[in-house]
XYZ file of C-alpha atoms in Angstrom:
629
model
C -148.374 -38.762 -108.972
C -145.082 -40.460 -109.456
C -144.060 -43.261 -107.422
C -141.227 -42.553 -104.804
C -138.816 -45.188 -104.979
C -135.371 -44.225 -103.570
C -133.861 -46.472 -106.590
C -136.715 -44.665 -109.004
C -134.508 -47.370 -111.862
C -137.388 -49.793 -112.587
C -137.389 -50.210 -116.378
C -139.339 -51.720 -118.911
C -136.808 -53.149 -120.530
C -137.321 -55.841 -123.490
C -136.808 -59.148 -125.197
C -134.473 -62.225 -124.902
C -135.394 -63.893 -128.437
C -134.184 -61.997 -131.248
C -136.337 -59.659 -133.164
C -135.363 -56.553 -135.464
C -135.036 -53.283 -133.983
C -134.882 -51.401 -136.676
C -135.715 -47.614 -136.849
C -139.147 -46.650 -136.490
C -141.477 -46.721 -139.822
C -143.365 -44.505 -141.146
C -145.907 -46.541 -142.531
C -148.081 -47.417 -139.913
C -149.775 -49.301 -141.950
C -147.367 -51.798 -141.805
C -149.076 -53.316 -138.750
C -151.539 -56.009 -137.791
C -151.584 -59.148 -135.518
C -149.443 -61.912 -134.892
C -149.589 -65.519 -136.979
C -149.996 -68.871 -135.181
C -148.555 -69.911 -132.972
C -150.271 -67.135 -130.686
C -148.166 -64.534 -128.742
C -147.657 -65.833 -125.602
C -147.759 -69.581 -126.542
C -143.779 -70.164 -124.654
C -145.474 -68.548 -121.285
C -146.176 -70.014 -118.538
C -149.322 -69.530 -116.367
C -152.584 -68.910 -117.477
C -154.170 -64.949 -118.114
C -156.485 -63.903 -115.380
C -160.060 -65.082 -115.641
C -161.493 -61.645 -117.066
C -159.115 -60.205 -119.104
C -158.744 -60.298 -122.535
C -156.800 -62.711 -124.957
C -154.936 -60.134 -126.296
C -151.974 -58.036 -125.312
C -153.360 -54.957 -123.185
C -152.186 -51.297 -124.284
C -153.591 -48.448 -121.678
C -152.807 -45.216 -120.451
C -152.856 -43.276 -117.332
C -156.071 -41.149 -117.582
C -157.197 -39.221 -114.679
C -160.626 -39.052 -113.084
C -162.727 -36.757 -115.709
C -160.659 -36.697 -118.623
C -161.329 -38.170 -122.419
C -158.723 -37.992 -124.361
C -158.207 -41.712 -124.527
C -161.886 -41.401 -126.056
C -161.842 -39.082 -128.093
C -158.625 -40.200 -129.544
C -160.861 -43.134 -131.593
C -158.174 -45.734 -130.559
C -159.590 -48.754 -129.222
C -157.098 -48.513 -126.042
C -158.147 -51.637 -123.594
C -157.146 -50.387 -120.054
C -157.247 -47.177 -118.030
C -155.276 -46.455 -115.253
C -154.806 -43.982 -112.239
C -153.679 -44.477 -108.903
C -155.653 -44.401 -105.866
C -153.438 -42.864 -103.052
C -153.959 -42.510 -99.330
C -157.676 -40.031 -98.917
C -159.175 -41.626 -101.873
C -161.726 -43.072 -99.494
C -163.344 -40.225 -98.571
C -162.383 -37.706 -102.003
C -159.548 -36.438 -100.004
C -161.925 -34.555 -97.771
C -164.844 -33.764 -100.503
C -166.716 -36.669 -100.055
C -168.451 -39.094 -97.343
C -166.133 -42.349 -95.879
C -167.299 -44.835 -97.971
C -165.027 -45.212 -100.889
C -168.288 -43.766 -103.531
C -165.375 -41.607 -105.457
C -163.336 -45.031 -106.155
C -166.390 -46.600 -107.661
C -167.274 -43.543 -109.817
C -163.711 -43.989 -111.255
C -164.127 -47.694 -111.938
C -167.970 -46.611 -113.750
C -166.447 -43.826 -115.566
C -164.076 -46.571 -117.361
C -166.752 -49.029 -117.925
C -168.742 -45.792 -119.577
C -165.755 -45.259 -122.143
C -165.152 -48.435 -122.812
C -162.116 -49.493 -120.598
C -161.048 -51.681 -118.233
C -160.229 -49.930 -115.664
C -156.899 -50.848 -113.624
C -155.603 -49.105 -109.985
C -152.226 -48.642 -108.718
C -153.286 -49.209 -104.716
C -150.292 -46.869 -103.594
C -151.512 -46.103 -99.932
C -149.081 -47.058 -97.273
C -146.088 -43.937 -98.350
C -148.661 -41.530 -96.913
C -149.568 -43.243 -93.960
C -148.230 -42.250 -90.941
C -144.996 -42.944 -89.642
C -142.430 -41.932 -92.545
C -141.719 -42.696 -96.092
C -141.095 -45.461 -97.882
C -137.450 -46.104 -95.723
C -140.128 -46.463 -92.869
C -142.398 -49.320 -94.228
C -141.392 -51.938 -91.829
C -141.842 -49.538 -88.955
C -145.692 -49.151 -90.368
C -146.662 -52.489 -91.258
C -145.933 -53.248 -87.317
C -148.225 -50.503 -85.871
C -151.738 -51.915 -85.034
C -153.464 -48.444 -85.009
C -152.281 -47.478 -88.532
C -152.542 -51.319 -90.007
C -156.756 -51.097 -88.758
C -156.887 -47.861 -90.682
C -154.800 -48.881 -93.728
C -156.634 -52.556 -93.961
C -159.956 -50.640 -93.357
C -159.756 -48.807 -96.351
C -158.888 -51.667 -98.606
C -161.891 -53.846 -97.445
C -163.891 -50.120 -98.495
C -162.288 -50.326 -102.033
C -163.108 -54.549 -102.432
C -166.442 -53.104 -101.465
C -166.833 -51.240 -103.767
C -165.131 -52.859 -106.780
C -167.789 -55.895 -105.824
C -170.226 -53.297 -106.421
C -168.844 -52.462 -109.860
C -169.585 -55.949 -110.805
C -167.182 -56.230 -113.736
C -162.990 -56.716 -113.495
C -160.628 -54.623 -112.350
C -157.277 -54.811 -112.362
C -155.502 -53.697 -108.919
C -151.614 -53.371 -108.934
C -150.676 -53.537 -105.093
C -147.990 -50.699 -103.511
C -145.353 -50.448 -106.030
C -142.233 -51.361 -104.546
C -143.871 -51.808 -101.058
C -142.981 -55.713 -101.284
C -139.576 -54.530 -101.739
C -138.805 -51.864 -99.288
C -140.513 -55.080 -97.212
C -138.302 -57.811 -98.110
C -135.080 -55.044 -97.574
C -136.334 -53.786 -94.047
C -137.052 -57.564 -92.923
C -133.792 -58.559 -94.025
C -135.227 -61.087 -96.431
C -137.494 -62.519 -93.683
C -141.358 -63.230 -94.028
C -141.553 -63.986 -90.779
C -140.887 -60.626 -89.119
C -143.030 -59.340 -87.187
C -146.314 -56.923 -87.987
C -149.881 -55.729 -86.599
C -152.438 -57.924 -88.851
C -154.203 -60.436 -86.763
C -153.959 -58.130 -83.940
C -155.752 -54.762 -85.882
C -158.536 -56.620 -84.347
C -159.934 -57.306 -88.179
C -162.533 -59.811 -88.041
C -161.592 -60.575 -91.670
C -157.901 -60.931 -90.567
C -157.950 -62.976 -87.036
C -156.670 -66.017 -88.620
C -153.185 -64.587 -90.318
C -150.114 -64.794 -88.653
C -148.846 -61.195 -87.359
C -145.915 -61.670 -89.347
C -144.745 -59.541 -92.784
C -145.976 -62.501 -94.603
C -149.417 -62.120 -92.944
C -149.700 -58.332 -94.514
C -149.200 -59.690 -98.295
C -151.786 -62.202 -97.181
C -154.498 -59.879 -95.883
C -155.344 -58.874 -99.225
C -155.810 -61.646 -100.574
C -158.098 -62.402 -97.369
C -159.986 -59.230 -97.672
C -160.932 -60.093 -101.027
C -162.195 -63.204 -100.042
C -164.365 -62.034 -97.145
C -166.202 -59.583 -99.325
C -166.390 -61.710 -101.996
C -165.013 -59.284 -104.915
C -164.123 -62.067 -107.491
C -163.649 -59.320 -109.933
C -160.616 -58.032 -108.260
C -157.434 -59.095 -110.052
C -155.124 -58.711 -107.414
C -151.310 -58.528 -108.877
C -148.148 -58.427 -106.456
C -145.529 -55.681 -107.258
C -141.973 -57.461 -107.838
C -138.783 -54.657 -107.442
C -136.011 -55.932 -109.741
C -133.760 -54.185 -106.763
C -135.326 -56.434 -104.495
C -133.138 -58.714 -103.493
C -130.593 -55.833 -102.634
C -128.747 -55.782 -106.612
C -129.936 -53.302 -109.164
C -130.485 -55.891 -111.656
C -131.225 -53.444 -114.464
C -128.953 -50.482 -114.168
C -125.344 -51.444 -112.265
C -125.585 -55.692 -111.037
C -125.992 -55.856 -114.749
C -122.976 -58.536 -115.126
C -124.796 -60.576 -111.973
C -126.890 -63.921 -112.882
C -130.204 -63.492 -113.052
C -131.273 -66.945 -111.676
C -130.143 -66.729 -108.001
C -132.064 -63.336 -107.749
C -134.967 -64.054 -108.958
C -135.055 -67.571 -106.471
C -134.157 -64.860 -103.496
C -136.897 -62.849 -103.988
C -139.438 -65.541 -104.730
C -138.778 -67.379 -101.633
C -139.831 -64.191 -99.904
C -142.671 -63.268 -101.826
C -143.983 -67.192 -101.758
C -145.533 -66.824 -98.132
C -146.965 -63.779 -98.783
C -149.417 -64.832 -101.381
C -147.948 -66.047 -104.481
C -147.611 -69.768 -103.002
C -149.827 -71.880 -100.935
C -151.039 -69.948 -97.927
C -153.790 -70.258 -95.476
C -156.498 -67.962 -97.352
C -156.586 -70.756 -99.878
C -155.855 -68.068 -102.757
C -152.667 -66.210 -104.198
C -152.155 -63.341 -106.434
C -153.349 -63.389 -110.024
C -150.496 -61.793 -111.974
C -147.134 -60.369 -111.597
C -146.612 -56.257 -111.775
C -143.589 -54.727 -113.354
C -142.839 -50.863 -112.771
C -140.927 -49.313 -115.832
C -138.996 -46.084 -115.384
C -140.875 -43.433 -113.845
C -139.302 -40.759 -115.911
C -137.962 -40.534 -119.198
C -134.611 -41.873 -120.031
C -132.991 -38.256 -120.924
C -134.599 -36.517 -117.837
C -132.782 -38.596 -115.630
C -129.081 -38.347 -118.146
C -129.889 -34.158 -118.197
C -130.978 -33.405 -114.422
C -129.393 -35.983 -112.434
C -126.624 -37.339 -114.772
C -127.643 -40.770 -114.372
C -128.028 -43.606 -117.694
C -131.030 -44.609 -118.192
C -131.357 -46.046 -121.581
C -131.864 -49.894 -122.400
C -129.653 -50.444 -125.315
C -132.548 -52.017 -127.988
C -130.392 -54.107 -130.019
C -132.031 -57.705 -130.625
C -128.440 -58.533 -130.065
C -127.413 -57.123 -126.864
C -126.325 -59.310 -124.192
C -128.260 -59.856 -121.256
C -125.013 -58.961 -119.281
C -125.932 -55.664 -120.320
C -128.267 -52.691 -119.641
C -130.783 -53.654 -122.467
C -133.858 -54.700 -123.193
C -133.179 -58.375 -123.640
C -131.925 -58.353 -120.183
C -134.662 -57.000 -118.433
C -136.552 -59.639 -120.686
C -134.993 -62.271 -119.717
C -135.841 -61.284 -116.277
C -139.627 -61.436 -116.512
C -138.669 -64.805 -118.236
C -137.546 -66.431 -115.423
C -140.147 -64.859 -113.145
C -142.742 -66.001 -115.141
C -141.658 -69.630 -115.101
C -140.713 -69.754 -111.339
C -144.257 -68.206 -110.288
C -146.509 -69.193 -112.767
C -148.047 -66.047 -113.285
C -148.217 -63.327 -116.305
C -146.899 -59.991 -115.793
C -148.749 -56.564 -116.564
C -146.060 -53.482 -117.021
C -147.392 -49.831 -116.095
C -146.307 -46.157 -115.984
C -144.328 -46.754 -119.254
C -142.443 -43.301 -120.286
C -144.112 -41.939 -123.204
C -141.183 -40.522 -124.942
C -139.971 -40.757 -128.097
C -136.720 -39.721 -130.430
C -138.516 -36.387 -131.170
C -138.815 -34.937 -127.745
C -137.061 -31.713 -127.047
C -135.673 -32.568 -123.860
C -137.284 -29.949 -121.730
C -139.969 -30.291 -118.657
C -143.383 -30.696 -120.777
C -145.683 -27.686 -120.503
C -148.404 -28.901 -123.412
C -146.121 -27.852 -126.210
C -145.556 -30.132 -129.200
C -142.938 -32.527 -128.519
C -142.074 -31.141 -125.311
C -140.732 -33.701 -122.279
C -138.013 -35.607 -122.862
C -136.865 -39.003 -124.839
C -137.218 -42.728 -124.340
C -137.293 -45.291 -126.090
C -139.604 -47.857 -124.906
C -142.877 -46.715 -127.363
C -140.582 -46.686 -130.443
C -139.753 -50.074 -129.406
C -143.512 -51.566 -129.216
C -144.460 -49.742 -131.761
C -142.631 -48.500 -133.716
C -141.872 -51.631 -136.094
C -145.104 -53.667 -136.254
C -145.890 -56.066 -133.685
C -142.993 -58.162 -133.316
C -141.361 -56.866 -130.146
C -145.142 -56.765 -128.615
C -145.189 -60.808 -129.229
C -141.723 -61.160 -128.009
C -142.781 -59.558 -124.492
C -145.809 -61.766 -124.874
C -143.576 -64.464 -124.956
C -141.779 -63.994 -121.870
C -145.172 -63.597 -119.636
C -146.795 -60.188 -120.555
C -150.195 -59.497 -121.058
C -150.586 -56.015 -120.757
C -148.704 -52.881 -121.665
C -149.707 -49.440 -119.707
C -147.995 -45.967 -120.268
C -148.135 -42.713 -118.001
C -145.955 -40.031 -116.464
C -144.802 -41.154 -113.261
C -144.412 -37.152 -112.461
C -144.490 -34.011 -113.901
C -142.925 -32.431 -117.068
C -142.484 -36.032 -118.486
C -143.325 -36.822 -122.174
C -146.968 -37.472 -122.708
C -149.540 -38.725 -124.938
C -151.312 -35.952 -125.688
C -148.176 -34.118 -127.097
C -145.975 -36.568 -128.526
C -145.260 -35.168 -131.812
C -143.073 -37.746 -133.806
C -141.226 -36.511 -137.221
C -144.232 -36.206 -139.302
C -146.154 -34.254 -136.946
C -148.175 -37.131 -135.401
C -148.998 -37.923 -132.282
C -146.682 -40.789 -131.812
C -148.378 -42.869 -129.467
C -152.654 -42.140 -131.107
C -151.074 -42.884 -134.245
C -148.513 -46.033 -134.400
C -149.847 -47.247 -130.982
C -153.734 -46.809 -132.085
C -152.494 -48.254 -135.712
C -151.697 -51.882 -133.893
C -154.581 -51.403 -132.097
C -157.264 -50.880 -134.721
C -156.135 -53.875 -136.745
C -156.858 -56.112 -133.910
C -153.938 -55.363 -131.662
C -151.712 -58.737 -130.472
C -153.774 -62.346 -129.937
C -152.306 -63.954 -126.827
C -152.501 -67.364 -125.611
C -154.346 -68.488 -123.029
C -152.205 -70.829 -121.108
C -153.261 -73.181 -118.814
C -152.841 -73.781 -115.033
C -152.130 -70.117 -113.534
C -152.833 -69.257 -109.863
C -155.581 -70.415 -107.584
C -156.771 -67.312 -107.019
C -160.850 -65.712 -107.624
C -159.187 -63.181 -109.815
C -162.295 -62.102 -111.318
C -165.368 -62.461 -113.167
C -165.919 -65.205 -115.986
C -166.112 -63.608 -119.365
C -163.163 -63.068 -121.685
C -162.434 -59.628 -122.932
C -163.856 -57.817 -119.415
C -165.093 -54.663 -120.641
C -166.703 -54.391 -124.370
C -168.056 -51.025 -125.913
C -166.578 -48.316 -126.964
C -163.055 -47.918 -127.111
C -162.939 -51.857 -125.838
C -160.659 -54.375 -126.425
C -162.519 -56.679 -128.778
C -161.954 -55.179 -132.275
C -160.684 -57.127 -135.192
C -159.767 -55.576 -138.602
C -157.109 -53.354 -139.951
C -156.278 -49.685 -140.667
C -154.959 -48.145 -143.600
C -152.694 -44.913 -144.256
C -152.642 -43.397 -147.960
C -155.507 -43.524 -150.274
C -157.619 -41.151 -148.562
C -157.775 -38.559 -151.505
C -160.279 -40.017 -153.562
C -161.725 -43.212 -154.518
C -159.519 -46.104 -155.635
C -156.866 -44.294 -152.904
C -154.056 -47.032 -151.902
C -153.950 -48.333 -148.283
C -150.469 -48.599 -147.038
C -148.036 -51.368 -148.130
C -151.335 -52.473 -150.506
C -153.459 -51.507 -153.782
C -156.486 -50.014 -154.581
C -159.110 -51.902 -156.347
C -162.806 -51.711 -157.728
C -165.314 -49.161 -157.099
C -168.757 -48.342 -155.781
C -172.097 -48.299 -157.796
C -175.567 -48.441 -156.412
C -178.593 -50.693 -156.748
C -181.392 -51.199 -154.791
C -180.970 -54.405 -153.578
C -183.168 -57.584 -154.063
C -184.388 -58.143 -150.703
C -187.718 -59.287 -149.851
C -186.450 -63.449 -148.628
C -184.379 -64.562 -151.524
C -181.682 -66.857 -150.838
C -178.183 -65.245 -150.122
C -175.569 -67.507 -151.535
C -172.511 -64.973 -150.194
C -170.208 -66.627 -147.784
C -171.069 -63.680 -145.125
C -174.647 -63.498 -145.708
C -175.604 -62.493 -142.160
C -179.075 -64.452 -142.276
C -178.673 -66.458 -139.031
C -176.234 -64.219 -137.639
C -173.290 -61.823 -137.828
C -170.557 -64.578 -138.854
C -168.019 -63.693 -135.900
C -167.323 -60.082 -137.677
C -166.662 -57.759 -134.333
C -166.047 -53.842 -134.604
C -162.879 -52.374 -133.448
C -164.185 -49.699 -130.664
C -164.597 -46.163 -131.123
C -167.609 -44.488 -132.335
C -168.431 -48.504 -133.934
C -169.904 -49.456 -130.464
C -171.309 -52.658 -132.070
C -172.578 -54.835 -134.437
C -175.593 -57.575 -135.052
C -177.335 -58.770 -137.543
C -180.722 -56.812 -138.273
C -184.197 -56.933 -140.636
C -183.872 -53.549 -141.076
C -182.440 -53.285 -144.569
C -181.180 -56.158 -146.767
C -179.319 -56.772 -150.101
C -180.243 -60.489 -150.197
C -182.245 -62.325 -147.877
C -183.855 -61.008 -145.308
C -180.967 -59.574 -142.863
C -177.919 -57.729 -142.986
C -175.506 -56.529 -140.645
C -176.186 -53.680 -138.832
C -173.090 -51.675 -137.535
C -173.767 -49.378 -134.632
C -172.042 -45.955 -134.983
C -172.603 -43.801 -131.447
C -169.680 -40.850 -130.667
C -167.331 -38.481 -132.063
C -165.760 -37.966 -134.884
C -163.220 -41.100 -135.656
C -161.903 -43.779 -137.802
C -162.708 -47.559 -137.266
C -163.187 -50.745 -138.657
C -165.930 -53.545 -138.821
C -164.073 -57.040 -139.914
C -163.723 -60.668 -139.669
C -160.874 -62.454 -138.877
C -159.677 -65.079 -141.056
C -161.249 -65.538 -143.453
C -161.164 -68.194 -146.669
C -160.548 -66.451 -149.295
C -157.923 -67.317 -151.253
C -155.303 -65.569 -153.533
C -156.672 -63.902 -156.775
C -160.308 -63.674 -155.853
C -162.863 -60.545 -155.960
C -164.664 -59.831 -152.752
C -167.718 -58.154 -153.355
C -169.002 -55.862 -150.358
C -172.723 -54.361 -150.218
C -172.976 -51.320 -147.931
C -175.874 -49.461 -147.380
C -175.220 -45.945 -145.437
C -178.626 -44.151 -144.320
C -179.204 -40.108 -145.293
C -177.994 -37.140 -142.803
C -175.115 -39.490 -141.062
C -171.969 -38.306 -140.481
C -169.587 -40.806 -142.760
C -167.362 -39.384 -144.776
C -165.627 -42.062 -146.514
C -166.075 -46.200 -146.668
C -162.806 -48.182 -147.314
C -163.576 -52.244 -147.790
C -160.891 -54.187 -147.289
C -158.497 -57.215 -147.335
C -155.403 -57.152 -145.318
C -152.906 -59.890 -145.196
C -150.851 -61.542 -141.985
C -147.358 -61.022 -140.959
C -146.486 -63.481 -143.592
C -147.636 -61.517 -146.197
C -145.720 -58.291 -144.792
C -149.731 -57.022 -143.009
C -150.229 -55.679 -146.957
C -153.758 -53.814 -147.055
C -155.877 -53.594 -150.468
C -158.360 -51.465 -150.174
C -160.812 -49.320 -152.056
C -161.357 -46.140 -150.520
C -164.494 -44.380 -151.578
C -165.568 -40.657 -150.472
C -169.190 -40.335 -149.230
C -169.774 -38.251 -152.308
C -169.290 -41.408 -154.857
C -171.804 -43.354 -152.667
C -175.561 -43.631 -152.956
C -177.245 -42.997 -149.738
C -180.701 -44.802 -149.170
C -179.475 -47.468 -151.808
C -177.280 -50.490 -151.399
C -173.171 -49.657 -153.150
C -171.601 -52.491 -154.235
C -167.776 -52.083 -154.053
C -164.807 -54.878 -154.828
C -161.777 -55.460 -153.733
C -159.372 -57.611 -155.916
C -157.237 -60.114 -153.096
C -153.615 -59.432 -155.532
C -152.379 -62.931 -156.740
C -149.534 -63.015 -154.508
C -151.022 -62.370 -151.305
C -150.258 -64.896 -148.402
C -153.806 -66.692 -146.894
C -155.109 -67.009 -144.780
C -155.859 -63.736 -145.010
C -155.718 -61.905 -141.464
C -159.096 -60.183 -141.959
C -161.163 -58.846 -144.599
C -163.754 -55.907 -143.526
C -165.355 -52.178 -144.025
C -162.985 -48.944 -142.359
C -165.284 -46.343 -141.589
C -164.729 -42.646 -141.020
C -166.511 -39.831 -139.577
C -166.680 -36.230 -139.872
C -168.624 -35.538 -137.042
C -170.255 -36.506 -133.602
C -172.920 -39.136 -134.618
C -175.378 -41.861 -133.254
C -176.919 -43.943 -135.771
C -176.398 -47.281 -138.030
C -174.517 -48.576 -141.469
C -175.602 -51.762 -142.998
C -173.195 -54.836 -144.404
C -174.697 -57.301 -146.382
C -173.471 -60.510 -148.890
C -170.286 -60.547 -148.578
C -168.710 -63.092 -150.927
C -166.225 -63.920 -153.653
């Protein structure tokens, strides 16, 4: 499902503050998280109460599917849009909205938070999207639209745990444009005859209202409502041909007619939560081959933002961010890439046609991530926005990869990007208390890092790092003696966190022990996969040996063990590791494996920890124990 937008230009387009965009590496181990000061520190606005402190990367995944599952990346967010008949199942279900909360479950089952694209009102009655105005002024078809969103608050109350919901793309738009900039034009809200609504003002700025007052009357605090903002809102294609135009007096335009409508002080006593930002709905080349149009965002660090480029569209969500207050979450990202064959997609490798934009978040580390951090973003979701588009599941880069599972999934698994909180935000109930939403498998709360090379036997080399020590097996002392290791996991499990996947979790257990009486007990539940168990930051210095006890029960399905120590941007996100194949390791019996920290290596380190991989589907446990130096 694409959205229809008679511009279809919105692009996610990049950063203001100088970063390197060089060509894309091939070590994808060159990744990791940012260094203090946080991402995000410059932004203004706080991030929505449930949602994680760190940079969001989903994908659109429809209703049934589990790719993003079983692709062992610890994506955060999963996304689909909920068009007019998703109510009822679009005939195949009863009127009560039961097929939107099976959606929101079926993310909280893998793992994800799940986030909607609310894209109702085009298929209402009365027109398209030129016809907006004409619809939000019918009574009849305003009780029947407003009906159905009260359903889905329903039901997302019933879910219990946050949800992200990104309101009619470009429907505040085609809004302010049909209105001729005016909030106060008329429309049917207080007179649908809406108990919820009696109080608005049957006005266009009354309709952005009612959702915020719907919300409120239900009572879903979990719904983190976001208004849509059209960079061709105020009537100049900021991004594509007004590209000479000052930013500043647009931006002020379109704000003054969004304010009444729910981002400023209103008479619900609440406003929106965050800011939405639509990215190209196709791929750059699809729209140069079939309709002749340019597309592309030049990516130069260096490109003026009098220009179509990245930095300008940067800029943008700058300003945007400081007028309202509020982060921004970008969605239906293209997915292609420089390898694309420029053809409609049909499941082929490499088929659909090229972009830019994931080369550009990930292609290079993490540094254009923390840039767009910078500027107000918090989250980061790709999709199609229609068919025979680049895609995930077939985006074959130059070495065969899958470009997005692979460089995308590397960033991910080492932690992904740390954001800053902020402080003030809007006064809205945008959701439940509890940083990091959803946690499980596939969730967002993994720390560690992830390795390429040295997978051939043990003593392999981790990208950008060396090898160092081996394995051998003892039996452990056990039985209450003190544990002198600085992770000793005796009163608890020392802040170490798994990284999603088939590692659903960790605590610290009786159930084996090197020293003392506990160890940590990683949880291992799902197919086959590659993750990490790791603490962040911790004190060991330059030079040192950390010594890592692992104890891996009979019959599972590991394959290999890779401790490991893996340095900050700083130090370049170098990995040593020592990489040891199931069949060098004792089963039953505690290994004891080292890994030398080299004498160069910047510290604090950004983690230290244990990569795991598996073979096979598997539900079971590892064991950790003194881990010291």
């Amino acid at each position: 499902m694409m959205k229809r937008s008679w511009f279809a230009v919105l692009a996610c387009l990049g950063v203001l503050f100088g970063c390197g965009a060089s060509p894309v590496s091939e070590d994808v181990g060159n990744v990791g998280r940012t260094s203090d000061p946080l991402a995000g520190t410059s932004a203004s606005g706080a991030i929505p109460a449930g949602l994680p402190a760190t940079m969001q990367v989903g994908l659109f995944e429809d209703t049934g599917d589990t790719w993003m599952k079983s692709s062992g990346v610890p994506w955060s967010t999963r996304y689909r849009y909920f068009t007019k008949g998703w109510v009822n199942n679009w005939g195949y279900g009863s009127y009560d909205g039961t097929w939107g909360l099976q959606f929101l479950q079926e993310c909280a089952t893998q793992g994800y938070i799940p986030a909607v694209q609310y894209y109702q009102i085009v298929d209402e009655a009365g027109g398209s999207e030129s016809a907006m105005l004409s619809k939000v002024q019918n009574a009849t078809t305003m009780r029947s639209y407003f009906g159905d969103f009260k359903i889905f608050m329903q039901r997302v109350k019933d879910f219990g745990k946050p949800v992200v919901v990104m309101l009619e793309a470009d429907g505040f738009g085609f809004l302010e444009q049909q209105s001729n900039d005016n909030p106060n034009a008329p429309a049917a809200i207080a007179s649908t005859g809406m108990a919820e609504l009696a109080g608005l003002p049957n006005t266009v700025a009354g309709w952005g209202l009612a959702f915020l007052q719907i919300r409120k009357a239900v009572g879903a605090t979990n719904a983190i409502l976001g208004v849509h903002v059209s960079d061709w809102a105020s009537g100049k294609d900021l991004s594509y041909v007004s590209v000479t135009d000052s930013l500043g007096p647009e931006v002020n335009k379109v704000y003054s007619f969004l304010s009444p409508l729910g981002l400023g002080t209103n008479v619900t006593g609440k406003t929106y939560d965050f800011l939405v930002g639509d990215p190209l709905d196709r791929d750059s080349d699809y729209y140069r081959i079939t309709q002749n149009l340019d597309r592309w965002w030049d990516a130069s660090d260096t490109a003026s933002i009098s220009s179509k480029s990245f930095n300008r569209y940067a800029e943008w969500l700058r300003l945007w961010n400081v007028k309202a207050n509020r982060r921004w979450i970008l969605w239906q990202i293209p997915l292609g890439n420089s390898n694309q064959k420029n053809v409609d997609n049909n499941g082929s490798p490499s088929q659909g046609y090229k972009d830019n934009r994931p080369e550009y978040f990930f292609g290079s580390g993490t540094a254009h991530i923390s840039k767009f951090a910078d500027v107000g973003v918090i989250g980061l979701l790709f999709g199609a926005g229609a068919t025979g588009q680049s895609s995930y599941q077939n985006d074959q880069y130059t070495d065969g990869q899958l470009f997005m599972k692979t460089r995308a999934g590397a960033i991910l698994k080492a932690g992904g990007v740390p954001l800053s909180t902020g402080s003030g935000g809007s006064t809205g109930t945008g959701g439940a208390t509890g940083a990091g939403g959803v946690t499980g498998a596939g969730g967002t709360t993994g720390m560690g890092g992830v390795a390429t090379g040295g997978r051939a036997g043990s003593g392999g080399t981790g990208a950008g790092g060396a090898s160092s020590g081996g394995a051998t097996s003892t039996g452990g002392t056990g039985g209450g003696s003190a544990d002198p290791a600085q992770y000793s996991f005796e009163t608890g499990n020392h802040s170490w966190r798994t990284s999603g996947g088939m590692l659903v979790s960790d605590q610290y257990s009786t159930d084996h022990a090197f020293a003392g009486t506990h160890s940590l007990k990683v949880n291992i539940s799902g197919p086959a996969g590659d993750q990490t168990v790791s603490v962040a930051s911790p004190t060991v210095t330059a030079g040192k040996t950390i010594t890592f006890h692992v104890f891996i029960p009979a019959g599972s399905a590991i394959t290999s063990i890779q401790p490991y120590a893996l340095q900050g941007a700083s130090g370049g996100w170098t990995w040593t590791g020592s990489w040891q194949a199931i069949g060098s390791l004792a089963v039953n019996q505690w290994n004891t494996i080292t890994v030398k920290v080299p004498t160069n290596a910047v510290t604090p380190l950004s983690s230290l920890g244990v990569e795991v991989t598996t073979n096979a589907s598997y539900t079971g446990a590892m064991y950790i124990d003194s881990v010291g130096w």
